Amino acid sequence: MNLVQRIEHWGDAHHPRWIDFVRIILGIVIVAKGVSFIMDRDSVARLIEQTHFQLSIWSAVHYVVFAHLVGGIFIILGLCTRLASAIQIPILIGAVFFVNITNGFSFLNSEFWLSLVVLLLLIYFLIVGSGPMSLDKEMDKPGYKRRI
């Protein structure tokens, strides 16, 4: 077994059912944030401008919105959760360390704390995976035939 297989096996063996509800809530929060970005694109562009991102601002906005919407839905369903989490992590690192930290560590900065909790949960689900209540587990059952 290589390291990735060991981590995957450990994640499958140590995954209580209540964590699946945390995964679903995390996905809902990420999708809601993506929808809020769609509703107010100009504020997202201003946030990305604060980070002095070198690529096109609008391409970064589209990447963030697409990753939040599609990745959040995948996390809710438990479909390719590790991949969806890995795609979300760079966005949340940027949100925590470059955007929200400029407002300080006060308890009044709720956006910073929400971003930090979401980042930690994404790292957790990157390690442990989808869990027992997910589409990944349903498709791994014997007798499941995928028809395209």
PDB file of C-alpha atoms in Angstrom:
ATOM      1  CA  MET A   1       0.000   0.000   0.000  1.00  0.00           C
ATOM      2  CA  ASN A   2       1.292   3.415  -0.838  1.00  0.00           C
ATOM      3  CA  LEU A   3       0.673   6.515   1.267  1.00  0.00           C
ATOM      4  CA  VAL A   4      -2.460   7.629  -0.596  1.00  0.00           C
ATOM      5  CA  GLN A   5      -4.066   4.200  -0.221  1.00  0.00           C
ATOM      6  CA  ARG A   6      -3.224   4.158   3.492  1.00  0.00           C
ATOM      7  CA  ILE A   7      -4.781   7.586   4.010  1.00  0.00           C
ATOM      8  CA  GLU A   8      -7.865   6.525   2.064  1.00  0.00           C
ATOM      9  CA  HIS A   9      -8.187   3.308   4.089  1.00  0.00           C
ATOM     10  CA  TRP A  10      -7.766   5.218   7.361  1.00  0.00           C
ATOM     11  CA  GLY A  11     -10.407   7.737   6.248  1.00  0.00           C
ATOM     12  CA  ASP A  12     -12.870   4.980   5.381  1.00  0.00           C
ATOM     13  CA  ALA A  13     -12.314   3.184   8.683  1.00  0.00           C
ATOM     14  CA  HIS A  14     -12.601   6.313  10.871  1.00  0.00           C
ATOM     15  CA  HIS A  15     -15.625   8.086   9.437  1.00  0.00           C
ATOM     16  CA  PRO A  16     -18.687   8.309  11.715  1.00  0.00           C
ATOM     17  CA  ARG A  17     -22.094   8.946  10.156  1.00  0.00           C
ATOM     18  CA  TRP A  18     -22.587  12.348  11.791  1.00  0.00           C
ATOM     19  CA  ILE A  19     -19.607  13.669   9.845  1.00  0.00           C
ATOM     20  CA  ASP A  20     -21.644  13.137   6.669  1.00  0.00           C
ATOM     21  CA  PHE A  21     -24.125  15.730   7.901  1.00  0.00           C
ATOM     22  CA  VAL A  22     -21.219  18.116   8.488  1.00  0.00           C
ATOM     23  CA  ARG A  23     -20.087  17.415   4.898  1.00  0.00           C
ATOM     24  CA  ILE A  24     -23.571  18.194   3.570  1.00  0.00           C
ATOM     25  CA  ILE A  25     -23.785  21.449   5.561  1.00  0.00           C
ATOM     26  CA  LEU A  26     -20.296  22.398   4.334  1.00  0.00           C
ATOM     27  CA  GLY A  27     -21.422  21.858   0.745  1.00  0.00           C
ATOM     28  CA  ILE A  28     -24.528  23.981   1.310  1.00  0.00           C
ATOM     29  CA  VAL A  29     -22.407  26.809   2.748  1.00  0.00           C
ATOM     30  CA  ILE A  30     -20.036  26.662  -0.231  1.00  0.00           C
ATOM     31  CA  VAL A  31     -22.901  26.678  -2.763  1.00  0.00           C
ATOM     32  CA  ALA A  32     -24.558  29.575  -0.908  1.00  0.00           C
ATOM     33  CA  LYS A  33     -21.299  31.520  -1.058  1.00  0.00           C
ATOM     34  CA  GLY A  34     -21.064  30.807  -4.798  1.00  0.00           C
ATOM     35  CA  VAL A  35     -24.613  32.082  -5.303  1.00  0.00           C
ATOM     36  CA  SER A  36     -23.804  35.220  -3.294  1.00  0.00           C
ATOM     37  CA  PHE A  37     -20.771  35.769  -5.535  1.00  0.00           C
ATOM     38  CA  ILE A  38     -23.036  35.531  -8.591  1.00  0.00           C
ATOM     39  CA  MET A  39     -25.429  38.085  -7.104  1.00  0.00           C
ATOM     40  CA  ASP A  40     -22.654  40.611  -6.442  1.00  0.00           C
ATOM     41  CA  ARG A  41     -19.866  40.117  -8.973  1.00  0.00           C
ATOM     42  CA  ASP A  42     -18.411  43.597  -8.509  1.00  0.00           C
ATOM     43  CA  SER A  43     -17.656  43.025  -4.828  1.00  0.00           C
ATOM     44  CA  VAL A  44     -15.917  39.754  -5.708  1.00  0.00           C
ATOM     45  CA  ALA A  45     -13.821  41.595  -8.277  1.00  0.00           C
ATOM     46  CA  ARG A  46     -12.854  44.152  -5.608  1.00  0.00           C
ATOM     47  CA  LEU A  47     -11.884  41.340  -3.228  1.00  0.00           C
ATOM     48  CA  ILE A  48      -9.669  39.730  -5.851  1.00  0.00           C
ATOM     49  CA  GLU A  49      -8.123  43.113  -6.711  1.00  0.00           C
ATOM     50  CA  GLN A  50      -7.082  43.444  -3.037  1.00  0.00           C
ATOM     51  CA  THR A  51      -4.977  40.289  -3.361  1.00  0.00           C
ATOM     52  CA  HIS A  52      -3.060  41.772  -6.333  1.00  0.00           C
ATOM     53  CA  PHE A  53      -3.820  38.675  -8.397  1.00  0.00           C
ATOM     54  CA  GLN A  54      -1.825  38.852 -11.622  1.00  0.00           C
ATOM     55  CA  LEU A  55      -4.213  37.093 -14.011  1.00  0.00           C
ATOM     56  CA  SER A  56      -7.396  38.553 -15.338  1.00  0.00           C
ATOM     57  CA  ILE A  57      -9.770  39.539 -12.553  1.00  0.00           C
ATOM     58  CA  TRP A  58     -12.812  38.186 -14.363  1.00  0.00           C
ATOM     59  CA  SER A  59     -11.217  34.827 -15.072  1.00  0.00           C
ATOM     60  CA  ALA A  60     -10.469  34.502 -11.351  1.00  0.00           C
ATOM     61  CA  VAL A  61     -14.053  35.462 -10.494  1.00  0.00           C
ATOM     62  CA  HIS A  62     -15.406  32.857 -12.899  1.00  0.00           C
ATOM     63  CA  TYR A  63     -13.072  30.201 -11.475  1.00  0.00           C
ATOM     64  CA  VAL A  64     -14.166  30.966  -7.907  1.00  0.00           C
ATOM     65  CA  VAL A  65     -17.875  30.948  -8.756  1.00  0.00           C
ATOM     66  CA  PHE A  66     -17.661  27.761 -10.845  1.00  0.00           C
ATOM     67  CA  ALA A  67     -15.562  25.965  -8.223  1.00  0.00           C
ATOM     68  CA  HIS A  68     -17.951  26.968  -5.434  1.00  0.00           C
ATOM     69  CA  LEU A  69     -21.100  25.933  -7.286  1.00  0.00           C
ATOM     70  CA  VAL A  70     -19.919  22.660  -8.813  1.00  0.00           C
ATOM     71  CA  GLY A  71     -17.580  21.728  -5.954  1.00  0.00           C
ATOM     72  CA  GLY A  72     -20.255  22.482  -3.367  1.00  0.00           C
ATOM     73  CA  ILE A  73     -22.776  20.275  -5.147  1.00  0.00           C
ATOM     74  CA  PHE A  74     -20.209  17.472  -5.383  1.00  0.00           C
ATOM     75  CA  ILE A  75     -19.466  17.808  -1.654  1.00  0.00           C
ATOM     76  CA  ILE A  76     -23.190  17.723  -0.811  1.00  0.00           C
ATOM     77  CA  LEU A  77     -23.692  14.554  -2.855  1.00  0.00           C
ATOM     78  CA  GLY A  78     -20.456  12.932  -1.698  1.00  0.00           C
ATOM     79  CA  LEU A  79     -19.281  12.541  -5.271  1.00  0.00           C
ATOM     80  CA  CYS A  80     -15.499  12.913  -5.730  1.00  0.00           C
ATOM     81  CA  THR A  81     -15.320  14.702  -2.385  1.00  0.00           C
ATOM     82  CA  ARG A  82     -11.536  14.638  -2.228  1.00  0.00           C
ATOM     83  CA  LEU A  83     -11.222  16.218  -5.668  1.00  0.00           C
ATOM     84  CA  ALA A  84     -13.897  18.832  -4.908  1.00  0.00           C
ATOM     85  CA  SER A  85     -12.147  19.676  -1.635  1.00  0.00           C
ATOM     86  CA  ALA A  86      -8.774  19.938  -3.353  1.00  0.00           C
ATOM     87  CA  ILE A  87     -10.221  22.404  -5.859  1.00  0.00           C
ATOM     88  CA  GLN A  88     -11.755  24.509  -3.068  1.00  0.00           C
ATOM     89  CA  ILE A  89      -8.673  24.669  -0.828  1.00  0.00           C
ATOM     90  CA  PRO A  90      -6.650  27.237  -2.875  1.00  0.00           C
ATOM     91  CA  ILE A  91      -9.673  29.545  -2.944  1.00  0.00           C
ATOM     92  CA  LEU A  92     -10.111  29.314   0.824  1.00  0.00           C
ATOM     93  CA  ILE A  93      -6.392  29.804   1.448  1.00  0.00           C
ATOM     94  CA  GLY A  94      -6.658  33.018  -0.547  1.00  0.00           C
ATOM     95  CA  ALA A  95      -9.787  34.023   1.367  1.00  0.00           C
ATOM     96  CA  VAL A  96      -8.256  33.361   4.788  1.00  0.00           C
ATOM     97  CA  PHE A  97      -4.723  34.646   4.318  1.00  0.00           C
ATOM     98  CA  PHE A  98      -5.070  37.386   1.710  1.00  0.00           C
ATOM     99  CA  VAL A  99      -8.609  38.790   1.878  1.00  0.00           C
ATOM    100  CA  ASN A 100     -10.149  38.320   5.316  1.00  0.00           C
ATOM    101  CA  ILE A 101      -7.021  38.651   7.443  1.00  0.00           C
ATOM    102  CA  THR A 102      -6.720  42.322   6.448  1.00  0.00           C
ATOM    103  CA  ASN A 103      -9.709  43.050   8.687  1.00  0.00           C
ATOM    104  CA  GLY A 104      -7.962  41.525  11.731  1.00  0.00           C
ATOM    105  CA  PHE A 105      -8.510  38.607  14.083  1.00  0.00           C
ATOM    106  CA  SER A 106     -11.386  40.140  16.039  1.00  0.00           C
ATOM    107  CA  PHE A 107     -14.507  38.173  16.855  1.00  0.00           C
ATOM    108  CA  LEU A 108     -16.457  40.761  14.896  1.00  0.00           C
ATOM    109  CA  ASN A 109     -14.792  39.605  11.684  1.00  0.00           C
ATOM    110  CA  SER A 110     -17.194  36.706  11.136  1.00  0.00           C
ATOM    111  CA  GLU A 111     -16.205  36.270   7.482  1.00  0.00           C
ATOM    112  CA  PHE A 112     -12.648  35.405   8.546  1.00  0.00           C
ATOM    113  CA  TRP A 113     -13.810  32.805  11.051  1.00  0.00           C
ATOM    114  CA  LEU A 114     -16.261  31.258   8.588  1.00  0.00           C
ATOM    115  CA  SER A 115     -13.521  31.033   5.957  1.00  0.00           C
ATOM    116  CA  LEU A 116     -11.118  29.483   8.456  1.00  0.00           C
ATOM    117  CA  VAL A 117     -13.650  26.837   9.580  1.00  0.00           C
ATOM    118  CA  VAL A 118     -14.524  25.995   5.967  1.00  0.00           C
ATOM    119  CA  LEU A 119     -10.811  25.676   5.107  1.00  0.00           C
ATOM    120  CA  LEU A 120     -10.203  23.318   8.029  1.00  0.00           C
ATOM    121  CA  LEU A 121     -13.230  21.210   7.110  1.00  0.00           C
ATOM    122  CA  LEU A 122     -12.096  21.011   3.489  1.00  0.00           C
ATOM    123  CA  ILE A 123      -8.682  19.773   4.606  1.00  0.00           C
ATOM    124  CA  TYR A 124     -10.420  17.208   6.837  1.00  0.00           C
ATOM    125  CA  PHE A 125     -12.606  15.917   3.989  1.00  0.00           C
ATOM    126  CA  LEU A 126      -9.606  15.861   1.665  1.00  0.00           C
ATOM    127  CA  ILE A 127      -8.103  13.315   4.061  1.00  0.00           C
ATOM    128  CA  VAL A 128     -11.120  11.236   5.115  1.00  0.00           C
ATOM    129  CA  GLY A 129     -13.186  11.316   1.918  1.00  0.00           C
ATOM    130  CA  SER A 130     -16.909  11.054   1.362  1.00  0.00           C
ATOM    131  CA  GLY A 131     -18.141   8.733   4.082  1.00  0.00           C
ATOM    132  CA  PRO A 132     -20.824   6.063   4.257  1.00  0.00           C
ATOM    133  CA  MET A 133     -23.722   8.276   3.108  1.00  0.00           C
ATOM    134  CA  SER A 134     -22.410   9.326  -0.281  1.00  0.00           C
ATOM    135  CA  LEU A 135     -22.726   8.583  -3.969  1.00  0.00           C
ATOM    136  CA  ASP A 136     -19.159   7.294  -3.975  1.00  0.00           C
ATOM    137  CA  LYS A 137     -20.119   4.539  -1.515  1.00  0.00           C
ATOM    138  CA  GLU A 138     -23.303   3.741  -3.435  1.00  0.00           C
ATOM    139  CA  MET A 139     -21.371   3.311  -6.668  1.00  0.00           C
ATOM    140  CA  ASP A 140     -18.758   1.087  -4.988  1.00  0.00           C
ATOM    141  CA  LYS A 141     -21.341  -1.498  -3.903  1.00  0.00           C
ATOM    142  CA  PRO A 142     -21.191  -4.906  -5.578  1.00  0.00           C
ATOM    143  CA  GLY A 143     -23.696  -5.285  -8.369  1.00  0.00           C
ATOM    144  CA  TYR A 144     -23.742  -1.604  -9.269  1.00  0.00           C
ATOM    145  CA  LYS A 145     -23.571  -1.224 -13.017  1.00  0.00           C
ATOM    146  CA  ARG A 146     -22.827   2.190 -14.360  1.00  0.00           C
ATOM    147  CA  ARG A 147     -24.691   2.816 -17.576  1.00  0.00           C
ATOM    148  CA  ILE A 148     -23.721   5.810 -19.609  1.00  0.00           C
TER     149      ILE A 148
END
